[in-house]
XYZ file of C-alpha atoms in Angstrom:
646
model
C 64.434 168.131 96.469
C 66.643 165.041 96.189
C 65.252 161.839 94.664
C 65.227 160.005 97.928
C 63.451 162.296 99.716
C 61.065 162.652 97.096
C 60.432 158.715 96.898
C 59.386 159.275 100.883
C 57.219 161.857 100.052
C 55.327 160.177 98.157
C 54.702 157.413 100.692
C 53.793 159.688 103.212
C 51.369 160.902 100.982
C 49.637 158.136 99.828
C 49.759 157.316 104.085
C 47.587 160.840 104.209
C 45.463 160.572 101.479
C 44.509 157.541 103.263
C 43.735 158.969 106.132
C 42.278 161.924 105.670
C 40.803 161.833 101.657
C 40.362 165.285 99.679
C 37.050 166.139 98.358
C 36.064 164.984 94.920
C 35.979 168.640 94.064
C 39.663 169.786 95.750
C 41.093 166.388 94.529
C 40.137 167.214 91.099
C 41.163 170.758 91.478
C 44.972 169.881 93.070
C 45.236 167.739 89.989
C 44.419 169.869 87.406
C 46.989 172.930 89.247
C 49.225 169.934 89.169
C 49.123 169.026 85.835
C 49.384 172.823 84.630
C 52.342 172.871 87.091
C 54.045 169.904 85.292
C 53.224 171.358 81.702
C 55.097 174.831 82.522
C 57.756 172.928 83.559
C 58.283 170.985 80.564
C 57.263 173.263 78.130
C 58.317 176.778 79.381
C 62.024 176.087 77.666
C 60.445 176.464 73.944
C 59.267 179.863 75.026
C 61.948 181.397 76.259
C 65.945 181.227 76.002
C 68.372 183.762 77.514
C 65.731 185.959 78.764
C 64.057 186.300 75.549
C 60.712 185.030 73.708
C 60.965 182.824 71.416
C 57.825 181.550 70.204
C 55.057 184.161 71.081
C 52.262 181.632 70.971
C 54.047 179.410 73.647
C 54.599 182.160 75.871
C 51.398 183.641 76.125
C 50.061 179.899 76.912
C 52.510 179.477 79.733
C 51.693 182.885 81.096
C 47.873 181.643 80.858
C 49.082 178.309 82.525
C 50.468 180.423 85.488
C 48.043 182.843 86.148
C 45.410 179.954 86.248
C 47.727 178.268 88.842
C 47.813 181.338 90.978
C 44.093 181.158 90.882
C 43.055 177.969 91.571
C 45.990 177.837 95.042
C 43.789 180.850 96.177
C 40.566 178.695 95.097
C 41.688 175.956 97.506
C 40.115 175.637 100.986
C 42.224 176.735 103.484
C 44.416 175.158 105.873
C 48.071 175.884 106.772
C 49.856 175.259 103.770
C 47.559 176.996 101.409
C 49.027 180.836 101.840
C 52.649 179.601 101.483
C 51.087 178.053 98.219
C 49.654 180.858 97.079
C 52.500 183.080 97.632
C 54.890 180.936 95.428
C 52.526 180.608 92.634
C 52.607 184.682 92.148
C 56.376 184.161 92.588
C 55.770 181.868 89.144
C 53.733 184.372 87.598
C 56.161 186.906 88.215
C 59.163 184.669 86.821
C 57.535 184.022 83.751
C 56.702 187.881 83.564
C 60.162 188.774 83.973
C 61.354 185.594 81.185
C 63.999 183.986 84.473
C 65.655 180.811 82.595
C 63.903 177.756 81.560
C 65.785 175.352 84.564
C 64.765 178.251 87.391
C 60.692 178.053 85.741
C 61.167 174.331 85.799
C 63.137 173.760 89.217
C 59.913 176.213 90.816
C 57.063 174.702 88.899
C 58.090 170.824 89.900
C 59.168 172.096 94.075
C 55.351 173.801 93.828
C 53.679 170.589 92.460
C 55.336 168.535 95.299
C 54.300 170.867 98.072
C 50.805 171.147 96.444
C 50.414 167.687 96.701
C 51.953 167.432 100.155
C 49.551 169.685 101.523
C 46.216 168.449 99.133
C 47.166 164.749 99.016
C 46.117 162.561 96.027
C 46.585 159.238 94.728
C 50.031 159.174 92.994
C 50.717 155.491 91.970
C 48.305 152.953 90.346
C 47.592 149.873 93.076
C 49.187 147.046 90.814
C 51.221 147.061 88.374
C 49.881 148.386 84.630
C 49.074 145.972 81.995
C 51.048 147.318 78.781
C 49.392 144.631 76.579
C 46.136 146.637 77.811
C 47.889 149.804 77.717
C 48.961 149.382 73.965
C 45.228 148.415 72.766
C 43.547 151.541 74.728
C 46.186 153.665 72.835
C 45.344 151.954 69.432
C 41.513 152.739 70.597
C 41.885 156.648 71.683
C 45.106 158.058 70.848
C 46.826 156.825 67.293
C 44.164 159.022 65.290
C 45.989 161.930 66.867
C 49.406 160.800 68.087
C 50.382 158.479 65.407
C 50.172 154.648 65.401
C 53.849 154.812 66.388
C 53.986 158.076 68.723
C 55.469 160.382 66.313
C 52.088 163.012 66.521
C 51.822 162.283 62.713
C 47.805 160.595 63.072
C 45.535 161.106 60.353
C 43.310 163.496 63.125
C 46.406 165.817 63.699
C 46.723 168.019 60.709
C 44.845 171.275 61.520
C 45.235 171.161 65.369
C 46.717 173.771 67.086
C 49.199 172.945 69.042
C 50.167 170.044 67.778
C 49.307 166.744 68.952
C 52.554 165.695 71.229
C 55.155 163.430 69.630
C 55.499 160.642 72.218
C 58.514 159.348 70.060
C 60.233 162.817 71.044
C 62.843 161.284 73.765
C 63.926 164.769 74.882
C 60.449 165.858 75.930
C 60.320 162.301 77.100
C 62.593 162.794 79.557
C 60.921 165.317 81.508
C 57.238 163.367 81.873
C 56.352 161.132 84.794
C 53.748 158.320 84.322
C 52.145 160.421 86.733
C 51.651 163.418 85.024
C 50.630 160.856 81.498
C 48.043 160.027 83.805
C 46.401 162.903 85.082
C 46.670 164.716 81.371
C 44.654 161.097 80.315
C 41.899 161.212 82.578
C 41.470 165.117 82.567
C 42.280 166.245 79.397
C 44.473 169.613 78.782
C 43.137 173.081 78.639
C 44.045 175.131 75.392
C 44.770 172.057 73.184
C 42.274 169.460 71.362
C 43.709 167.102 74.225
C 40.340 165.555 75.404
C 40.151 164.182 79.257
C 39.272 160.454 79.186
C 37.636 160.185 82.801
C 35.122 157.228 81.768
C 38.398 155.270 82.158
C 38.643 153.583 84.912
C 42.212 154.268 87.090
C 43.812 150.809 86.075
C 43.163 151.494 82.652
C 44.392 155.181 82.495
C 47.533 154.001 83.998
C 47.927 151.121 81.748
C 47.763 153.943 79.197
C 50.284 156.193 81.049
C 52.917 153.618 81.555
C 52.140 152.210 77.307
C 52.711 155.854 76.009
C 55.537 156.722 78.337
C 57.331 154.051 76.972
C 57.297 154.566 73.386
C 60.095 156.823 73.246
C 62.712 154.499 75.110
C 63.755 151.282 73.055
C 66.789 150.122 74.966
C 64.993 147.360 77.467
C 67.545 144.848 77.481
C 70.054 146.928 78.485
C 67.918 148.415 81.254
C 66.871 144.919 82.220
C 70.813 144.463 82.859
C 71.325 147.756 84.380
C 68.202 147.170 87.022
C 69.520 143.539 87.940
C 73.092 144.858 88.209
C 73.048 147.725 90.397
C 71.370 147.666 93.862
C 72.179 151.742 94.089
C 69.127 152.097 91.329
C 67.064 149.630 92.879
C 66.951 151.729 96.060
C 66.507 154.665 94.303
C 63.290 153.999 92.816
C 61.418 151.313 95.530
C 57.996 151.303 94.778
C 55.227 152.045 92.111
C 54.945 155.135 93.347
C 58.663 155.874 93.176
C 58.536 155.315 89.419
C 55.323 157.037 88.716
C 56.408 160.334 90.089
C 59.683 159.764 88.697
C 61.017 161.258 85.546
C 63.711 159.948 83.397
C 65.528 163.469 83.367
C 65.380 163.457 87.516
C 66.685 160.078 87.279
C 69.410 161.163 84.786
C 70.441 163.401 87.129
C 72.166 160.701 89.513
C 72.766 158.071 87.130
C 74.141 159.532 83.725
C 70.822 160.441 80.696
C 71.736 156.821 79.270
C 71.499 155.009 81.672
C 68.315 156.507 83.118
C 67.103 156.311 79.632
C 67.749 152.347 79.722
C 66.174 151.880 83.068
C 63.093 154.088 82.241
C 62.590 151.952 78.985
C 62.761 148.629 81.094
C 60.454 149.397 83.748
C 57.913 151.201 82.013
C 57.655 148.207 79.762
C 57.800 145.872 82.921
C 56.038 147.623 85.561
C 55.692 144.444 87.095
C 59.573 144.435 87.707
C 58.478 146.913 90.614
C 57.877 143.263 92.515
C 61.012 142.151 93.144
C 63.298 145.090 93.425
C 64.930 143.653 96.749
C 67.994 141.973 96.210
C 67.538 138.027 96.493
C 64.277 138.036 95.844
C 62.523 135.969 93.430
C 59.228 137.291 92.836
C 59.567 137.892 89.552
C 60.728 134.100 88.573
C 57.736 133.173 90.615
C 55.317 135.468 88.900
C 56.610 134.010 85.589
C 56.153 130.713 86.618
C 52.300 131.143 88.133
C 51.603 132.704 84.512
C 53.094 130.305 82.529
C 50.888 127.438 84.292
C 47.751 129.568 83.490
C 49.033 129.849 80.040
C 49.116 125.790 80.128
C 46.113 125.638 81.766
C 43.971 127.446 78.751
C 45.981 125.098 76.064
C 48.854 127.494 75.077
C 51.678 125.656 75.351
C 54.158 127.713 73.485
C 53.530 130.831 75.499
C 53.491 128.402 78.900
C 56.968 127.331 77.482
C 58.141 130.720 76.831
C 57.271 132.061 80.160
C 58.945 129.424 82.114
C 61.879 129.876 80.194
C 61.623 133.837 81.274
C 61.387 132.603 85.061
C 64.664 131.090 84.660
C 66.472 133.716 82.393
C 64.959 137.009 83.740
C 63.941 135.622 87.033
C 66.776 133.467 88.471
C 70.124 133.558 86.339
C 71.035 137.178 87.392
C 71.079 135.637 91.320
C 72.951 132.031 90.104
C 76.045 133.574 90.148
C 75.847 134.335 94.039
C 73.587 131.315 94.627
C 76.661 129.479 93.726
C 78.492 130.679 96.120
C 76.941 130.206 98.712
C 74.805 126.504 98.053
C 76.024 125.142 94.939
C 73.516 122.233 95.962
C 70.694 124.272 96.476
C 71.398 125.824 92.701
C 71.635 122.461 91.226
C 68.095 121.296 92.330
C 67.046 125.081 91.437
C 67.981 124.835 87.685
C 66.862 120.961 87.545
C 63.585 121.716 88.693
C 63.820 124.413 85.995
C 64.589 122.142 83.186
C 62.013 119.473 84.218
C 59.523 121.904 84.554
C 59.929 123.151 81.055
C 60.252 119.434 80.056
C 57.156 118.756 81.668
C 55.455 121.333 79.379
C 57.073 119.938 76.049
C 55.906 116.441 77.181
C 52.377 117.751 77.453
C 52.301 116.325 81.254
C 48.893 116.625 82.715
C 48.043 120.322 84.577
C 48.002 118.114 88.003
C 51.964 116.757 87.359
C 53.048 120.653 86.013
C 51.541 122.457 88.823
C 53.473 119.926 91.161
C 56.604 120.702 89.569
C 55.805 125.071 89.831
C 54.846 124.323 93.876
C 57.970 122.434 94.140
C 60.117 125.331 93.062
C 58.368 127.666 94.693
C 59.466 125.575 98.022
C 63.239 126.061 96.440
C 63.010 129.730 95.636
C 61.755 130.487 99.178
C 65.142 128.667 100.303
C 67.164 130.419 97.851
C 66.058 134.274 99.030
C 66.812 132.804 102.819
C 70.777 131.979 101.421
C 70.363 134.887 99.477
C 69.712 137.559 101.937
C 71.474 140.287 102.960
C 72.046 139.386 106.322
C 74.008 135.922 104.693
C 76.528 138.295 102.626
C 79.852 138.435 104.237
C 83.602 139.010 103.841
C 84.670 135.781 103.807
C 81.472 134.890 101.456
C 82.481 137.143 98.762
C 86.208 136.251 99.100
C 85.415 132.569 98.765
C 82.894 133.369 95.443
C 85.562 135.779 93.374
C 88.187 132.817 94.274
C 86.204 129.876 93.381
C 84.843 131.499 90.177
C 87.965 132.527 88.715
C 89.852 129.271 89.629
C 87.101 127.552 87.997
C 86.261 129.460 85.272
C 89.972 130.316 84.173
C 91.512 126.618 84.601
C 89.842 125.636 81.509
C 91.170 127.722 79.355
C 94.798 127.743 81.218
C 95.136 124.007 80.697
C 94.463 124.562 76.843
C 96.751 127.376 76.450
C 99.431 126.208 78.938
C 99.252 122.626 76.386
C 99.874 125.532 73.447
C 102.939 126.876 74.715
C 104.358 123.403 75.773
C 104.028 122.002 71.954
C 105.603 125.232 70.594
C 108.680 125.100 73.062
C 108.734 121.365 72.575
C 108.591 121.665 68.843
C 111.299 124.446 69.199
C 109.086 126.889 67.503
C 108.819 129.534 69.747
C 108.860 132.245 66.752
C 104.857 131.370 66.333
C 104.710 132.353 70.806
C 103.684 135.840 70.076
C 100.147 134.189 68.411
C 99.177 132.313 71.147
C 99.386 135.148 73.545
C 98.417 137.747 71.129
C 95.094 135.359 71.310
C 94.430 135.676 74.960
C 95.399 138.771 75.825
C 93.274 140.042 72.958
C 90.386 137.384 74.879
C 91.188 139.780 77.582
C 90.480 142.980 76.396
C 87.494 141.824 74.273
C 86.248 140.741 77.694
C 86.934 144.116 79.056
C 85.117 145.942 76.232
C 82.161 143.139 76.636
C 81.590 144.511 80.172
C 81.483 148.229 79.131
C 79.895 147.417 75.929
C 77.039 145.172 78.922
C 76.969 147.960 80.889
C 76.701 150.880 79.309
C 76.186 150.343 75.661
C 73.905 147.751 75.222
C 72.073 145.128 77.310
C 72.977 141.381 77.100
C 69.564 138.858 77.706
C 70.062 135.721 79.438
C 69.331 133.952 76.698
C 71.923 135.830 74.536
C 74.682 134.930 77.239
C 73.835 131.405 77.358
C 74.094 131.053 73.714
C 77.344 132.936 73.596
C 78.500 130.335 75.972
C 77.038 127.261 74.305
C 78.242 128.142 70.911
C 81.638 129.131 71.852
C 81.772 125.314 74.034
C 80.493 123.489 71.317
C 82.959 124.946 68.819
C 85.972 125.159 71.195
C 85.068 121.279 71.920
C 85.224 120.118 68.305
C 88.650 122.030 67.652
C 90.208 120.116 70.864
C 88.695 116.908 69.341
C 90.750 117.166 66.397
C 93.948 118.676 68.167
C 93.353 115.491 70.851
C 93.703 113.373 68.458
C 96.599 114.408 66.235
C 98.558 115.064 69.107
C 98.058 111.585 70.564
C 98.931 110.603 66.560
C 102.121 112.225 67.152
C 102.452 110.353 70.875
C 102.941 107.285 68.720
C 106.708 105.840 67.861
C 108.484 106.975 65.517
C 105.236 109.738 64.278
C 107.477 112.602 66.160
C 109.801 111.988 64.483
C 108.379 111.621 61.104
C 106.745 114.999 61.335
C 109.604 116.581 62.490
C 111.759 115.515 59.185
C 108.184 116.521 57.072
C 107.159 119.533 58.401
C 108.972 120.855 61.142
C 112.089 122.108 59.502
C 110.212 124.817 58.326
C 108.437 127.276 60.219
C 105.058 127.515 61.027
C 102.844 128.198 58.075
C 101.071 131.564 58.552
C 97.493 130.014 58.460
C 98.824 127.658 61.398
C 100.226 130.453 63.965
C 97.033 132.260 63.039
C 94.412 129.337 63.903
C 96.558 128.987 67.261
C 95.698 132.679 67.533
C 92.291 132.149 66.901
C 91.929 128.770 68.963
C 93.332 131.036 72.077
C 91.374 133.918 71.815
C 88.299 131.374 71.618
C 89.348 129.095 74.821
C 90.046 132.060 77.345
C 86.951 134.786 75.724
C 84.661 132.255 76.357
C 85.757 131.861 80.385
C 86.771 135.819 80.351
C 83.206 136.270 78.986
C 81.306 134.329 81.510
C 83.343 134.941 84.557
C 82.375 138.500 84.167
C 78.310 137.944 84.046
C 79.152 136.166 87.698
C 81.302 138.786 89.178
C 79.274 141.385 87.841
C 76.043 139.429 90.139
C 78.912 139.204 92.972
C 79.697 142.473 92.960
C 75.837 143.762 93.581
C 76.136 142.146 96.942
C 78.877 144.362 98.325
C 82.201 143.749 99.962
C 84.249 145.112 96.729
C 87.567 144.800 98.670
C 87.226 141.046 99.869
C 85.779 140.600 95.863
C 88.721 141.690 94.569
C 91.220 139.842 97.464
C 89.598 136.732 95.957
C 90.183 137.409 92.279
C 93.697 138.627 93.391
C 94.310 134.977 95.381
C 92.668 132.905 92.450
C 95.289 134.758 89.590
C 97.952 133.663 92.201
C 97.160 130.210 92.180
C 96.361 130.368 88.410
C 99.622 131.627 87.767
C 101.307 128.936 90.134
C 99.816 126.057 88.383
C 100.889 127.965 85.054
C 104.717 127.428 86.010
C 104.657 124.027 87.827
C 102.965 122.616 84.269
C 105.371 124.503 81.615
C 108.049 123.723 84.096
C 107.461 119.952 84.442
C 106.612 119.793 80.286
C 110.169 120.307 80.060
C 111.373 117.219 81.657
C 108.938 115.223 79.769
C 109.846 112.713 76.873
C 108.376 114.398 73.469
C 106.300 111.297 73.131
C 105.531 111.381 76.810
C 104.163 114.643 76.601
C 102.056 114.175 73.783
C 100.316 111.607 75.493
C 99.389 113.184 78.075
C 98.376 116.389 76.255
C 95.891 114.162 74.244
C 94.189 112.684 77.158
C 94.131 116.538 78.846
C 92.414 117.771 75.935
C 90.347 114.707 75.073
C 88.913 115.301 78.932
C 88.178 118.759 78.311
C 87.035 118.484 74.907
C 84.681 116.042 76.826
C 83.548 118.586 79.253
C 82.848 121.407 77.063
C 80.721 119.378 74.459
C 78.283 118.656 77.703
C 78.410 122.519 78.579
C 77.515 123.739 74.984
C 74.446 121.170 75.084
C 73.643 122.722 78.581
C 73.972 126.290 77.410
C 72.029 125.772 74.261
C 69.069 124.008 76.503
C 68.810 126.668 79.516
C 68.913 129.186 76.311
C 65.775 127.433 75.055
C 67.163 126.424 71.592
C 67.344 122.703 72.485
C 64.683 120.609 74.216
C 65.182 118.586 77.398
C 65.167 115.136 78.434
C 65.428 115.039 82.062
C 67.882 112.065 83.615
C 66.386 112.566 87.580
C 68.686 110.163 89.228
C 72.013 112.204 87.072
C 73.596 113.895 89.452
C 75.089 117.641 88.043
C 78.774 117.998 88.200
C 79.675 121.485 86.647
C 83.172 120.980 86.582
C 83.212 117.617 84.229
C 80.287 119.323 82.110
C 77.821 116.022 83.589
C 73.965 117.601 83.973
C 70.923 115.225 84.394
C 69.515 115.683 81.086
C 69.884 112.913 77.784
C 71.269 115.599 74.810
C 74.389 117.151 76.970
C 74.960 113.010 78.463
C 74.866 112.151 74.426
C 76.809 115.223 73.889
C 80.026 114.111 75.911
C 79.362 110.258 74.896
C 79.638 111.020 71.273
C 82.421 112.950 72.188
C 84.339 110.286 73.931
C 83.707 107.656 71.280
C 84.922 109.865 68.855
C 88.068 109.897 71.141
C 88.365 106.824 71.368
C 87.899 106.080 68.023
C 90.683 108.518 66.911
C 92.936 107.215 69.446
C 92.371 103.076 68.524
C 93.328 104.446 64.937
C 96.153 106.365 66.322
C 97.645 102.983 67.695
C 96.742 100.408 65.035
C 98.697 102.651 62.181
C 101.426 102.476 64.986
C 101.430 99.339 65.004
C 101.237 98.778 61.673
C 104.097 101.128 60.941
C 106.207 99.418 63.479
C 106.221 95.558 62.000
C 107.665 96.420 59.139
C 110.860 98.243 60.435
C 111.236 95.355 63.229
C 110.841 92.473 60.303
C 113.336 94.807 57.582
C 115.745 94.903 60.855
C-alpha cells in the first residue's frame, strides 16, 4: 500500500468510525490484534535472518503474538471482511512457522493491520495537536523508572525485567513505530512484557505521551523544520494528524531518502502543531505564535511573549517572504513592520489593550498575504519576474564591489594579484553551493541563524568598505596617486594585501550567494522550475552586461577620476549595508527595536523604519564624511606648499 493511499485510508476511516462506532468491547479487541500486528512487524527481524532462528526466546514470542492474532480475527463479530481476515492471519501463522524473511513478516503484518482497521474502524489520530511540554512530564511521571530519564531503557526499575524495557533512544527500532501504535501500547499495555497499559489516561494525554516518546530518538529538528517548509512534495505526503500518526519514519524513508524522513519525523513529532499550516501560503502557524505570545503577555511573562513573537516571524513568516516579495513587496513591508512594532510593543511594556491591537492588526495582513500567496496567484510570468528581480538585486551589491576591485588592480597595473580577487568569489560561489546541500540535506539552518549570518557578514563587509572608501578617495586627491605610486607601487602587491582582497571578495559575493539561495529555495516550492530558472538565466545576463559597460568605461577614466568615483560607490554601499546588518541583527532578535512609523522601508538603500539601523547608516555617513573632509584638507595642505616653492 502506497503512502498516499494510506493517508486516504485513514480519513475514510475516521469518516466510518464516525458513522457507524465499534463496540467498546470489538474496539478494544481490533486494537489490541492491532498492536500485536504492529509488534510482529517490528520485532520479527531479531528472530529470524535467512530462514533461520536466531534468538529462541524472540521467536517463540512472535509465534505466540501470531497465533493470538489468528484468534482474536475469528473472535470478531462477523461481517464481510472478517473471513478474508481470518484467512490471512493463518497465512501469518504459517509464515512465521515456516521462518519467510523479516520484510515478507513485516510487509503482511502492517497490509493486515490496515485492513483490520478498515473493516473494524477506530480512532487513529488524536483531535488536536499533542502537547509535548505535557507529553515530557507524563513520561518523567510513568515511564523514566523503566525507560531511562533519557530513553535509553537504562531506568533504575529495568534491571531484572524480561524483555527488556525498550530503548526509545534506539533510532533503528525508531524508525519502524507510528505515534499510533506508541499510543495504543500506552493505554493498553503489552502482553508478555512488564509493559503496564495506562488506560486511566485520558486520550489527549496518551497521545501527548506517544508523540513525547516517539521523538526522543530523532534530534535533527532544525533541519526538518527546513526540509518541511522547503518541499511542498512532503507536505502533501503527510496532510493531516492522522497522516502522521499512522505514519512511520521507515514508510516515510521509503519515498524521501532515511535522512531526510528522519529530519522530518524529528520536527513534527516535536511540533505536532506544525500539522496546522501544512498548505502552502498559509500562515497559521505565525498566527498561532502570535495568539500565544499575547497570552504569555497577558499572565506577566514578557520574555517568553517576546520569544514567541519573534518565532511568528522566523518560523511563521520568513520561509513565505521570499515569494511575498515577489509578488507585493508593499504588502511585505507593512508585514515585517507590524512585526517589529509588535515585538517593540512588548519590550516597551505597552498596555495588553495597545499589544492585542497590534496582533489583530497583523492578523488583518496575514489574511492578505495567504490571498497573494495562493496557489491560484503563482504563475509563469510570476516566478520569472521573482528569480530575475532577486538575483539582480541581490548580486549587484556585490558586483559593484568586485567590479571596483578589478578596476584598481588594472588601473594600478597590477593585474598579477587578479587571480585573488576571483579566486575570492568563485570560492563565494561554491561555498554557496555547498551551503545549500549542507541546508538541505545535512543540517537545518533557523531563521534566526540566517539572519545573523546576514547581519554579521553586512556589518563587517560595511566597515571594510568604510576604510577602502576612504583611502581610495585619499588617493582621488592631487598629486596622492602619484605619491603612492613612487612609495609603494613599484613593487608588487604584498602577499597579506592580494590575500585580504581575497578575503574581502569571498565576503561581498557569499554573503548575496548565501541569501539569494534561502529566497530561491522559497521560490522554487511554488513551482514553475523552468520560468525560475529563465529568470536567473536573464538576471546573470544583465549582471554580466553591466559587468563590461563598468570595467569598460573605468578604462577611459582619469586615475584620479576614477578614484573618486569609486569612493563615493563604496561610501553608498558601505552606507547601505551598515543599515542591513542592524536590520538583520534586529529581525534575528539580538538587537532591540525602536520603531520610526512614518520611515518608509527602502530595501535597496538599506533605509527601514526603526532608530538603530537609521543610526547605523548615519554614523556611517559621518564617518564618510569625516574621512573624506580629511582627505581634502591634507590636499590642500599638501598643495600650498608646492604652488608657493613654484
Amino acid at each position: 500500500m502506497t503512502l498516499r493511499a494510506f493517508a486516504v485510508q485513514l480519513i475514510a476511516f475516521l469518516s466510518i468510525a464516525v458513522a457507524m462506532p465499534a463496540s467498546a468491547g470489538t474496539h478494544d479487541a481490533v486494537q489490541t490484534t492491532w498492536r500485536l500486528l504492529d509488534y510482529i512487524a517490528v520485532d520479527y527481524t531479531e528472530a529470524v535472518s535467512g530462514g533461520e532462528v536466531t534468538n529462541e526466546l524472540e521467536y517463540a514470542e512472535m509465534q505466540e503474538f501470531s497465533a493470538s492474532v489468528a484468534e482474536r480475527m475469528a473472535a470478531l463479530p462477523a461481517n464481510a471482511h472478517r473471513a478474508q481476515l481470518v484467512a490471512e492471519a493463518e497465512a501469518l501463522v504459517e509464515s512465521i512457522s515456516t521462518k519467510v524473511e523479516p520484510a515478507v513478516v513485516a510487509r503482511d503484518a502492517r497490509r493486515l493491520a490496515s485492513e483490520l482497521i478498515a473493516a473494524f474502524p477506530v480512532p487513529l489520530a488524536p483531535e488536536a495537536a499533542p502537547d509535548l511540554a505535557r507529553g515530557a512530564a507524563l513520561y518523567a511521571q510513568n515511564c523514566a523508572s523503566c525507560h531511562g530519564v533519557s530513553g535509553g531503557g537504562d531506568g533504575p526499575a529495568a534491571e531484572g525485567l524480561d524483555p527488556p524495557p525498550i530503548a526509545f533512544d534506539d533510532v533503528v527500532r525508531a524508525r519502524e513505530r507510528s505515534a499510533f501504535a506508541l499510543y495504543q501500547v500506552i493505554g493498553q499495555g503489552l502482553e508478555g512484557t512488564a509493559m503496564p497499559g495506562f488506560s486511566d489516561l485520558g486520550a489527549e494525554d496518551r497521545w501527548s505521551l506517544a508523540y513525547y516518546s516517539g521523538s526522543i530518538a530523532f534530534e535533527d529538528v532544525e533541519r526538518g523544520r527546513r526540509i518541511w517548509n522547503d518541499d511542498p512534495e512532503i507536505r502533501a505526503r503527510i496532510p493531516d494528524l492522522a497522516a502522521l500518526s499512522g505514519l512511520t519514519p521507515a514508510t516515510l524513508g521509503e519515498a524521501i531518502s532515511t535522512e531526510r524522513a528522519d529530519a522530518v519525523m524529528a520536527y513534527l513529532r516535536a511540533h505536532p502543531e506544525a500539522m496546522a499550516s501544512d498548505t502552502t501560503g498559509s500562515l497559521a502557524l505565525a498566527r498561532k505564535r502570535l495568539q500565544q505570545s499575547l497570552a504569555a503577555y497577558e499572565a506577566g511573562n514578557e520574555a517568553e511573549a517576546r520569544e514567541l513573537a519573534l518565532s511568528a516571524y522566523l518560523d511563521g513568516f520568513e520561509p513565505l517572504e521570499a515569494v511575498l516579495s515577489t509578488r507585493d513587496a508593499d504588502l511585505l513591508a507593512s508585514v515585517e513592520t507590524g512585526m517589529a512594532e509588535l515585538r517593540a510593543a512588548i519590550g516597551r511594556g505597552d498596555p495588553l489593550a495597545a499589544v492585542a491591537q497590534r496582533v489583530n492588526a497583523l492578523d488583518v495582513l496575514f489574511y492578505r498575504a495567504e490571498t497573494v500567496l495562493a496557489p491560484d496567484n503563482a504563475s509563469e510570468a510570476s516566478a520569472f519576474a521573482g528569480a530575475f528581480a532577486i538575483l539582480l538585486r541581490e548580486g549587484l551589491e556585490a558586483l559593484l564591489i568586485v567590479i571596483a576591485m578589478i578596476a584598481f588592480l588594472r588601473k594600478a597595473e597590477r593585474t598579477e594579484v587578479l587571480p585573488f580577487v576571483h579566486g575570492g568569489w568563485l570560492s563565494a560561489l561554491v561555498a554557496g553551493g555547498l551551503t545549500w546541500v549542507a541546508a538541505t540535506y545535512l543540517i537545518g539552518i533557523s531563521g534566526a541563524g540566517r539572519e545573523l549570518v546576514e547581519g554579521f557578514g553586512s556589518l563587517f563587509a560595511a566597515l571594510v568598505l568604510l576604510s577602502v572608501g576612504i583611502w581610495m578617495h585619499g588617493k582621488s586627491q592631487a598629486g596622492e596617486w602619484q605619491r603612492y605610486i613612487q612609495k609603494t607601487m613599484q613593487h608588487a602587491l604584498s602577499r597579506r594585501s592580494a590575500w585580504f582582497l581575497f578575503g574581502l571578495a569571498f565576503l561581498v559575493v557569499y554573503r548575496e550567494v548565501f541569501e539569494t539561495i534561502l529566497f530561491f529555495a522559497a521560490l522554487w516550492t511554488q513551482g514553475h522550475a523552468d520560468a525560475i530558472l529563465g529568470g536567473a538565466a536573464s538576471a546573470v545576463v544583465l549582471l554580466g552586461l553591466i559587468a563590461w559597460a563598468m570595467l569598460r568605461y573605468s578604462r577611459r577614466l582619469p586615475i584620479g577620476t576614477f578614484f573618486a568615483y569609486s569612493s563615493i560607490l563604496i561610501g553608498i554601499l558601505a552606507v547601505v549595508l551598515a543599515g542591513k546588518g542592524i536590520s538583520g541583527l534586529q529581525e534575528a532578535g539580538l538587537l532591540g527595536i525602536t520603531p520610526l512609523p512614518d520611515l518608509p522601508r527602502v530595501p535597496i538603500l538599506g533605509i527601514a523604519p526603526a532608530l538603530e539601523p537609521v543610526a547605523a547608516q548615519i554614523l556611517t555617513l559621518a564617518l564618510i564624511t569625516l574621512g573624506y573632509w580629511r582627505n581634502r584638507t591634507k590636499g590642500l595642505q599638501v598643495r600650498t606648499p608646492q604652488a608657493e616653492s613654484g
